[in-house]
């Protein structure tokens, strides 16, 4: 069966510090991968999606970046965090072909102070 | 991607049937209608998906009228554990070249009371 991991679960970082969130998927190959952010009391915002290694598309301009160095690894990064980067970050995957569901990871709660 | 409109919140009591309606007037021919459930501090979880008429699974039913401009998620006999945010989304699942990206709104916050 497929499993999606995210770490860390919670993170408190000062403004201006770097960020690295990691997501890995097990039990599937060549998945579509997604990064979402959910600010307090708001819906999920799609940040990045990837259809393959080193193939990243950004949905919203921001000070965040994403990388996919391996087929089942998706990394969200920032060189300098802003207060507005606080939120709940979710990684998700979707299979190729006829699969229609997206499967979400447990999320990372980021607080920028 | 088609925009959706759904109530911000709903209240219900245990044992009742809950119907949450979503409007999607600009739904495209290739779009499917999908509902997700999200508990606090967790990622959304797929509930049900349909294209037209009625779809039923072990947790919910989805009713879609012929014009497909709206849909209704029906939760039979809700319990306290059904308290969550429910999202309605429309999209072509990637078959129309959109990579299956999901656009989430604010959802409907369902509160089930004893």
JSON list of N, CA and C in Angstrom, two decimals, chain A residues 32 34 36 38 41-46 49 51 59 88 90 94 97-107 109, chain B residues 32 34 36 38-46 49 87 92-95 98-107:
[
{"chain": "A", "resi": 32, "resn": "UNK", "atom": "N", "xyz": [2.33, 12.14, -9.37]},
{"chain": "A", "resi": 32, "resn": "UNK", "atom": "CA", "xyz": [2.26, 13.60, -9.36]},
{"chain": "A", "resi": 32, "resn": "UNK", "atom": "C", "xyz": [2.35, 14.02, -7.90]},
{"chain": "A", "resi": 34, "resn": "UNK", "atom": "N", "xyz": [2.38, 17.29, -4.95]},
{"chain": "A", "resi": 34, "resn": "UNK", "atom": "CA", "xyz": [1.82, 18.62, -4.72]},
{"chain": "A", "resi": 34, "resn": "UNK", "atom": "C", "xyz": [2.23, 19.15, -3.36]},
{"chain": "A", "resi": 36, "resn": "UNK", "atom": "N", "xyz": [0.72, 22.09, -0.73]},
{"chain": "A", "resi": 36, "resn": "UNK", "atom": "CA", "xyz": [-0.35, 23.03, -0.42]},
{"chain": "A", "resi": 36, "resn": "UNK", "atom": "C", "xyz": [0.00, 23.76, 0.87]},
{"chain": "A", "resi": 38, "resn": "UNK", "atom": "N", "xyz": [-2.15, 25.91, 4.02]},
{"chain": "A", "resi": 38, "resn": "UNK", "atom": "CA", "xyz": [-3.44, 26.32, 4.58]},
{"chain": "A", "resi": 38, "resn": "UNK", "atom": "C", "xyz": [-3.18, 27.30, 5.70]},
{"chain": "A", "resi": 41, "resn": "UNK", "atom": "N", "xyz": [-7.80, 29.31, 9.34]},
{"chain": "A", "resi": 41, "resn": "UNK", "atom": "CA", "xyz": [-9.17, 29.67, 8.98]},
{"chain": "A", "resi": 41, "resn": "UNK", "atom": "C", "xyz": [-9.43, 29.81, 7.50]},
{"chain": "A", "resi": 42, "resn": "UNK", "atom": "N", "xyz": [-8.52, 29.31, 6.69]},
{"chain": "A", "resi": 42, "resn": "UNK", "atom": "CA", "xyz": [-8.69, 29.45, 5.25]},
{"chain": "A", "resi": 42, "resn": "UNK", "atom": "C", "xyz": [-8.59, 28.10, 4.55]},
{"chain": "A", "resi": 43, "resn": "UNK", "atom": "N", "xyz": [-8.93, 28.10, 3.28]},
{"chain": "A", "resi": 43, "resn": "UNK", "atom": "CA", "xyz": [-8.84, 26.87, 2.50]},
{"chain": "A", "resi": 43, "resn": "UNK", "atom": "C", "xyz": [-7.41, 26.56, 2.10]},
{"chain": "A", "resi": 44, "resn": "UNK", "atom": "N", "xyz": [-7.24, 25.47, 1.41]},
{"chain": "A", "resi": 44, "resn": "UNK", "atom": "CA", "xyz": [-5.91, 25.06, 0.97]},
{"chain": "A", "resi": 44, "resn": "UNK", "atom": "C", "xyz": [-5.52, 25.79, -0.32]},
{"chain": "A", "resi": 45, "resn": "UNK", "atom": "N", "xyz": [-4.29, 26.24, -0.35]},
{"chain": "A", "resi": 45, "resn": "UNK", "atom": "CA", "xyz": [-3.76, 26.93, -1.52]},
{"chain": "A", "resi": 45, "resn": "UNK", "atom": "C", "xyz": [-2.69, 26.07, -2.15]},
{"chain": "A", "resi": 46, "resn": "UNK", "atom": "N", "xyz": [-2.84, 25.76, -3.43]},
{"chain": "A", "resi": 46, "resn": "UNK", "atom": "CA", "xyz": [-1.83, 24.98, -4.14]},
{"chain": "A", "resi": 46, "resn": "UNK", "atom": "C", "xyz": [-0.61, 25.85, -4.38]},
{"chain": "A", "resi": 49, "resn": "UNK", "atom": "N", "xyz": [3.33, 21.95, -7.99]},
{"chain": "A", "resi": 49, "resn": "UNK", "atom": "CA", "xyz": [3.07, 20.57, -8.35]},
{"chain": "A", "resi": 49, "resn": "UNK", "atom": "C", "xyz": [4.18, 20.09, -9.26]},
{"chain": "A", "resi": 51, "resn": "UNK", "atom": "N", "xyz": [5.25, 16.79, -12.00]},
{"chain": "A", "resi": 51, "resn": "UNK", "atom": "CA", "xyz": [4.85, 15.59, -12.73]},
{"chain": "A", "resi": 51, "resn": "UNK", "atom": "C", "xyz": [6.02, 14.63, -12.91]},
{"chain": "A", "resi": 59, "resn": "UNK", "atom": "N", "xyz": [2.34, 27.59, -8.75]},
{"chain": "A", "resi": 59, "resn": "UNK", "atom": "CA", "xyz": [1.01, 28.13, -8.95]},
{"chain": "A", "resi": 59, "resn": "UNK", "atom": "C", "xyz": [0.90, 29.57, -8.45]},
{"chain": "A", "resi": 88, "resn": "UNK", "atom": "N", "xyz": [-0.18, 25.70, 7.69]},
{"chain": "A", "resi": 88, "resn": "UNK", "atom": "CA", "xyz": [-0.17, 24.24, 7.70]},
{"chain": "A", "resi": 88, "resn": "UNK", "atom": "C", "xyz": [0.19, 23.80, 6.30]},
{"chain": "A", "resi": 90, "resn": "UNK", "atom": "N", "xyz": [0.90, 20.99, 3.49]},
{"chain": "A", "resi": 90, "resn": "UNK", "atom": "CA", "xyz": [0.49, 19.63, 3.17]},
{"chain": "A", "resi": 90, "resn": "UNK", "atom": "C", "xyz": [1.10, 19.19, 1.85]},
{"chain": "A", "resi": 94, "resn": "UNK", "atom": "N", "xyz": [-0.68, 11.97, -6.34]},
{"chain": "A", "resi": 94, "resn": "UNK", "atom": "CA", "xyz": [-1.74, 11.43, -7.17]},
{"chain": "A", "resi": 94, "resn": "UNK", "atom": "C", "xyz": [-1.09, 10.51, -8.17]},
{"chain": "A", "resi": 97, "resn": "UNK", "atom": "N", "xyz": [-2.39, 7.93, -14.77]},
{"chain": "A", "resi": 97, "resn": "UNK", "atom": "CA", "xyz": [-3.46, 7.17, -15.41]},
{"chain": "A", "resi": 97, "resn": "UNK", "atom": "C", "xyz": [-4.83, 7.55, -14.90]},
{"chain": "A", "resi": 98, "resn": "UNK", "atom": "N", "xyz": [-5.65, 6.55, -14.59]},
{"chain": "A", "resi": 98, "resn": "UNK", "atom": "CA", "xyz": [-7.04, 6.80, -14.28]},
{"chain": "A", "resi": 98, "resn": "UNK", "atom": "C", "xyz": [-7.28, 7.22, -12.83]},
{"chain": "A", "resi": 99, "resn": "UNK", "atom": "N", "xyz": [-6.24, 7.25, -12.00]},
{"chain": "A", "resi": 99, "resn": "UNK", "atom": "CA", "xyz": [-6.44, 7.61, -10.61]},
{"chain": "A", "resi": 99, "resn": "UNK", "atom": "C", "xyz": [-6.94, 9.04, -10.50]},
{"chain": "A", "resi": 100, "resn": "UNK", "atom": "N", "xyz": [-7.96, 9.26, -9.68]},
{"chain": "A", "resi": 100, "resn": "UNK", "atom": "CA", "xyz": [-8.54, 10.59, -9.56]},
{"chain": "A", "resi": 100, "resn": "UNK", "atom": "C", "xyz": [-8.36, 11.19, -8.17]},
{"chain": "A", "resi": 101, "resn": "UNK", "atom": "N", "xyz": [-7.98, 10.38, -7.22]},
{"chain": "A", "resi": 101, "resn": "UNK", "atom": "CA", "xyz": [-7.85, 10.89, -5.86]},
{"chain": "A", "resi": 101, "resn": "UNK", "atom": "C", "xyz": [-6.48, 11.47, -5.62]},
{"chain": "A", "resi": 102, "resn": "UNK", "atom": "N", "xyz": [-6.45, 12.49, -4.77]},
{"chain": "A", "resi": 102, "resn": "UNK", "atom": "CA", "xyz": [-5.18, 12.95, -4.23]},
{"chain": "A", "resi": 102, "resn": "UNK", "atom": "C", "xyz": [-5.11, 12.48, -2.79]},
{"chain": "A", "resi": 103, "resn": "UNK", "atom": "N", "xyz": [-3.93, 12.00, -2.39]},
{"chain": "A", "resi": 103, "resn": "UNK", "atom": "CA", "xyz": [-3.72, 11.48, -1.06]},
{"chain": "A", "resi": 103, "resn": "UNK", "atom": "C", "xyz": [-2.78, 12.43, -0.32]},
{"chain": "A", "resi": 104, "resn": "UNK", "atom": "N", "xyz": [-3.24, 12.88, 0.83]},
{"chain": "A", "resi": 104, "resn": "UNK", "atom": "CA", "xyz": [-2.51, 13.90, 1.56]},
{"chain": "A", "resi": 104, "resn": "UNK", "atom": "C", "xyz": [-1.69, 13.31, 2.71]},
{"chain": "A", "resi": 105, "resn": "UNK", "atom": "N", "xyz": [-0.56, 13.96, 2.96]},
{"chain": "A", "resi": 105, "resn": "UNK", "atom": "CA", "xyz": [0.26, 13.58, 4.09]},
{"chain": "A", "resi": 105, "resn": "UNK", "atom": "C", "xyz": [-0.27, 14.18, 5.37]},
{"chain": "A", "resi": 106, "resn": "UNK", "atom": "N", "xyz": [0.42, 13.93, 6.49]},
{"chain": "A", "resi": 106, "resn": "UNK", "atom": "CA", "xyz": [-0.05, 14.40, 7.80]},
{"chain": "A", "resi": 106, "resn": "UNK", "atom": "C", "xyz": [0.15, 15.90, 8.01]},
{"chain": "A", "resi": 107, "resn": "UNK", "atom": "N", "xyz": [0.97, 16.54, 7.21]},
{"chain": "A", "resi": 107, "resn": "UNK", "atom": "CA", "xyz": [1.13, 17.98, 7.30]},
{"chain": "A", "resi": 107, "resn": "UNK", "atom": "C", "xyz": [2.24, 18.42, 8.25]},
{"chain": "A", "resi": 109, "resn": "UNK", "atom": "N", "xyz": [3.03, 21.84, 10.64]},
{"chain": "A", "resi": 109, "resn": "UNK", "atom": "CA", "xyz": [2.53, 23.13, 11.17]},
{"chain": "A", "resi": 109, "resn": "UNK", "atom": "C", "xyz": [3.73, 24.04, 11.35]},
{"chain": "B", "resi": 32, "resn": "UNK", "atom": "N", "xyz": [-15.02, 16.60, -13.27]},
{"chain": "B", "resi": 32, "resn": "UNK", "atom": "CA", "xyz": [-15.66, 15.74, -12.30]},
{"chain": "B", "resi": 32, "resn": "UNK", "atom": "C", "xyz": [-15.89, 16.54, -11.02]},
{"chain": "B", "resi": 34, "resn": "UNK", "atom": "N", "xyz": [-15.78, 16.40, -6.95]},
{"chain": "B", "resi": 34, "resn": "UNK", "atom": "CA", "xyz": [-15.13, 15.62, -5.90]},
{"chain": "B", "resi": 34, "resn": "UNK", "atom": "C", "xyz": [-15.33, 16.29, -4.55]},
{"chain": "B", "resi": 36, "resn": "UNK", "atom": "N", "xyz": [-14.01, 16.30, -0.47]},
{"chain": "B", "resi": 36, "resn": "UNK", "atom": "CA", "xyz": [-13.00, 15.91, 0.50]},
{"chain": "B", "resi": 36, "resn": "UNK", "atom": "C", "xyz": [-13.47, 16.31, 1.90]},
{"chain": "B", "resi": 38, "resn": "UNK", "atom": "N", "xyz": [-11.94, 17.20, 5.84]},
{"chain": "B", "resi": 38, "resn": "UNK", "atom": "CA", "xyz": [-10.73, 17.53, 6.57]},
{"chain": "B", "resi": 38, "resn": "UNK", "atom": "C", "xyz": [-11.02, 17.74, 8.04]},
{"chain": "B", "resi": 39, "resn": "UNK", "atom": "N", "xyz": [-10.28, 16.99, 8.87]},
{"chain": "B", "resi": 39, "resn": "UNK", "atom": "CA", "xyz": [-10.32, 17.20, 10.32]},
{"chain": "B", "resi": 39, "resn": "UNK", "atom": "C", "xyz": [-9.22, 18.19, 10.70]},
{"chain": "B", "resi": 40, "resn": "UNK", "atom": "N", "xyz": [-9.36, 18.85, 11.83]},
{"chain": "B", "resi": 40, "resn": "UNK", "atom": "CA", "xyz": [-8.33, 19.82, 12.25]},
{"chain": "B", "resi": 40, "resn": "UNK", "atom": "C", "xyz": [-6.95, 19.19, 12.30]},
{"chain": "B", "resi": 41, "resn": "UNK", "atom": "N", "xyz": [-5.99, 19.92, 11.78]},
{"chain": "B", "resi": 41, "resn": "UNK", "atom": "CA", "xyz": [-4.57, 19.53, 11.79]},
{"chain": "B", "resi": 41, "resn": "UNK", "atom": "C", "xyz": [-4.32, 18.21, 11.07]},
{"chain": "B", "resi": 42, "resn": "UNK", "atom": "N", "xyz": [-5.17, 17.89, 10.10]},
{"chain": "B", "resi": 42, "resn": "UNK", "atom": "CA", "xyz": [-4.94, 16.72, 9.25]},
{"chain": "B", "resi": 42, "resn": "UNK", "atom": "C", "xyz": [-5.11, 17.12, 7.79]},
{"chain": "B", "resi": 43, "resn": "UNK", "atom": "N", "xyz": [-4.56, 16.31, 6.90]},
{"chain": "B", "resi": 43, "resn": "UNK", "atom": "CA", "xyz": [-4.77, 16.55, 5.48]},
{"chain": "B", "resi": 43, "resn": "UNK", "atom": "C", "xyz": [-6.16, 16.12, 5.05]},
{"chain": "B", "resi": 44, "resn": "UNK", "atom": "N", "xyz": [-6.68, 16.72, 3.99]},
{"chain": "B", "resi": 44, "resn": "UNK", "atom": "CA", "xyz": [-8.00, 16.30, 3.49]},
{"chain": "B", "resi": 44, "resn": "UNK", "atom": "C", "xyz": [-8.02, 14.84, 3.07]},
{"chain": "B", "resi": 45, "resn": "UNK", "atom": "N", "xyz": [-9.21, 14.26, 3.17]},
{"chain": "B", "resi": 45, "resn": "UNK", "atom": "CA", "xyz": [-9.37, 12.86, 2.80]},
{"chain": "B", "resi": 45, "resn": "UNK", "atom": "C", "xyz": [-10.49, 12.76, 1.79]},
{"chain": "B", "resi": 46, "resn": "UNK", "atom": "N", "xyz": [-10.23, 12.03, 0.72]},
{"chain": "B", "resi": 46, "resn": "UNK", "atom": "CA", "xyz": [-11.21, 11.84, -0.34]},
{"chain": "B", "resi": 46, "resn": "UNK", "atom": "C", "xyz": [-12.46, 11.16, 0.20]},
{"chain": "B", "resi": 49, "resn": "UNK", "atom": "N", "xyz": [-16.61, 10.90, -5.46]},
{"chain": "B", "resi": 49, "resn": "UNK", "atom": "CA", "xyz": [-16.48, 11.64, -6.73]},
{"chain": "B", "resi": 49, "resn": "UNK", "atom": "C", "xyz": [-17.55, 11.15, -7.71]},
{"chain": "B", "resi": 87, "resn": "UNK", "atom": "N", "xyz": [-15.06, 19.92, 1.60]},
{"chain": "B", "resi": 87, "resn": "UNK", "atom": "CA", "xyz": [-14.72, 20.70, 0.43]},
{"chain": "B", "resi": 87, "resn": "UNK", "atom": "C", "xyz": [-15.33, 20.08, -0.82]},
{"chain": "B", "resi": 92, "resn": "UNK", "atom": "N", "xyz": [-10.83, 18.40, -14.02]},
{"chain": "B", "resi": 92, "resn": "UNK", "atom": "CA", "xyz": [-10.84, 17.33, -15.01]},
{"chain": "B", "resi": 92, "resn": "UNK", "atom": "C", "xyz": [-9.92, 16.17, -14.66]},
{"chain": "B", "resi": 93, "resn": "UNK", "atom": "N", "xyz": [-9.41, 16.14, -13.45]},
{"chain": "B", "resi": 93, "resn": "UNK", "atom": "CA", "xyz": [-8.58, 15.03, -12.96]},
{"chain": "B", "resi": 93, "resn": "UNK", "atom": "C", "xyz": [-7.30, 14.84, -13.76]},
{"chain": "B", "resi": 94, "resn": "UNK", "atom": "N", "xyz": [-6.95, 15.83, -14.57]},
{"chain": "B", "resi": 94, "resn": "UNK", "atom": "CA", "xyz": [-5.72, 15.69, -15.33]},
{"chain": "B", "resi": 94, "resn": "UNK", "atom": "C", "xyz": [-5.95, 15.17, -16.73]},
{"chain": "B", "resi": 95, "resn": "UNK", "atom": "N", "xyz": [-7.11, 14.69, -17.02]},
{"chain": "B", "resi": 95, "resn": "UNK", "atom": "CA", "xyz": [-7.36, 14.15, -18.35]},
{"chain": "B", "resi": 95, "resn": "UNK", "atom": "C", "xyz": [-7.50, 15.26, -19.38]},
{"chain": "B", "resi": 98, "resn": "UNK", "atom": "N", "xyz": [-4.76, 19.46, -17.18]},
{"chain": "B", "resi": 98, "resn": "UNK", "atom": "CA", "xyz": [-4.52, 20.36, -16.05]},
{"chain": "B", "resi": 98, "resn": "UNK", "atom": "C", "xyz": [-3.66, 19.72, -14.97]},
{"chain": "B", "resi": 99, "resn": "UNK", "atom": "N", "xyz": [-3.16, 18.50, -15.21]},
{"chain": "B", "resi": 99, "resn": "UNK", "atom": "CA", "xyz": [-2.39, 17.76, -14.22]},
{"chain": "B", "resi": 99, "resn": "UNK", "atom": "C", "xyz": [-3.24, 17.36, -13.02]},
{"chain": "B", "resi": 100, "resn": "UNK", "atom": "N", "xyz": [-4.54, 17.49, -13.12]},
{"chain": "B", "resi": 100, "resn": "UNK", "atom": "CA", "xyz": [-5.40, 17.06, -12.02]},
{"chain": "B", "resi": 100, "resn": "UNK", "atom": "C", "xyz": [-5.29, 17.94, -10.80]},
{"chain": "B", "resi": 101, "resn": "UNK", "atom": "N", "xyz": [-4.87, 19.19, -10.99]},
{"chain": "B", "resi": 101, "resn": "UNK", "atom": "CA", "xyz": [-4.72, 20.06, -9.83]},
{"chain": "B", "resi": 101, "resn": "UNK", "atom": "C", "xyz": [-6.07, 20.36, -9.20]},
{"chain": "B", "resi": 102, "resn": "UNK", "atom": "N", "xyz": [-6.08, 20.43, -7.88]},
{"chain": "B", "resi": 102, "resn": "UNK", "atom": "CA", "xyz": [-7.30, 20.71, -7.13]},
{"chain": "B", "resi": 102, "resn": "UNK", "atom": "C", "xyz": [-7.28, 22.13, -6.62]},
{"chain": "B", "resi": 103, "resn": "UNK", "atom": "N", "xyz": [-8.39, 22.83, -6.76]},
{"chain": "B", "resi": 103, "resn": "UNK", "atom": "CA", "xyz": [-8.52, 24.18, -6.24]},
{"chain": "B", "resi": 103, "resn": "UNK", "atom": "C", "xyz": [-9.50, 24.11, -5.09]},
{"chain": "B", "resi": 104, "resn": "UNK", "atom": "N", "xyz": [-9.00, 24.29, -3.89]},
{"chain": "B", "resi": 104, "resn": "UNK", "atom": "CA", "xyz": [-9.83, 24.22, -2.70]},
{"chain": "B", "resi": 104, "resn": "UNK", "atom": "C", "xyz": [-10.37, 25.59, -2.34]},
{"chain": "B", "resi": 105, "resn": "UNK", "atom": "N", "xyz": [-11.66, 25.64, -2.01]},
{"chain": "B", "resi": 105, "resn": "UNK", "atom": "CA", "xyz": [-12.24, 26.85, -1.43]},
{"chain": "B", "resi": 105, "resn": "UNK", "atom": "C", "xyz": [-12.13, 26.78, 0.07]},
{"chain": "B", "resi": 106, "resn": "UNK", "atom": "N", "xyz": [-13.00, 27.50, 0.77]},
{"chain": "B", "resi": 106, "resn": "UNK", "atom": "CA", "xyz": [-12.96, 27.49, 2.23]},
{"chain": "B", "resi": 106, "resn": "UNK", "atom": "C", "xyz": [-13.75, 26.33, 2.81]},
{"chain": "B", "resi": 107, "resn": "UNK", "atom": "N", "xyz": [-14.56, 25.67, 1.99]},
{"chain": "B", "resi": 107, "resn": "UNK", "atom": "CA", "xyz": [-15.29, 24.52, 2.48]},
{"chain": "B", "resi": 107, "resn": "UNK", "atom": "C", "xyz": [-16.45, 24.87, 3.36]}
]
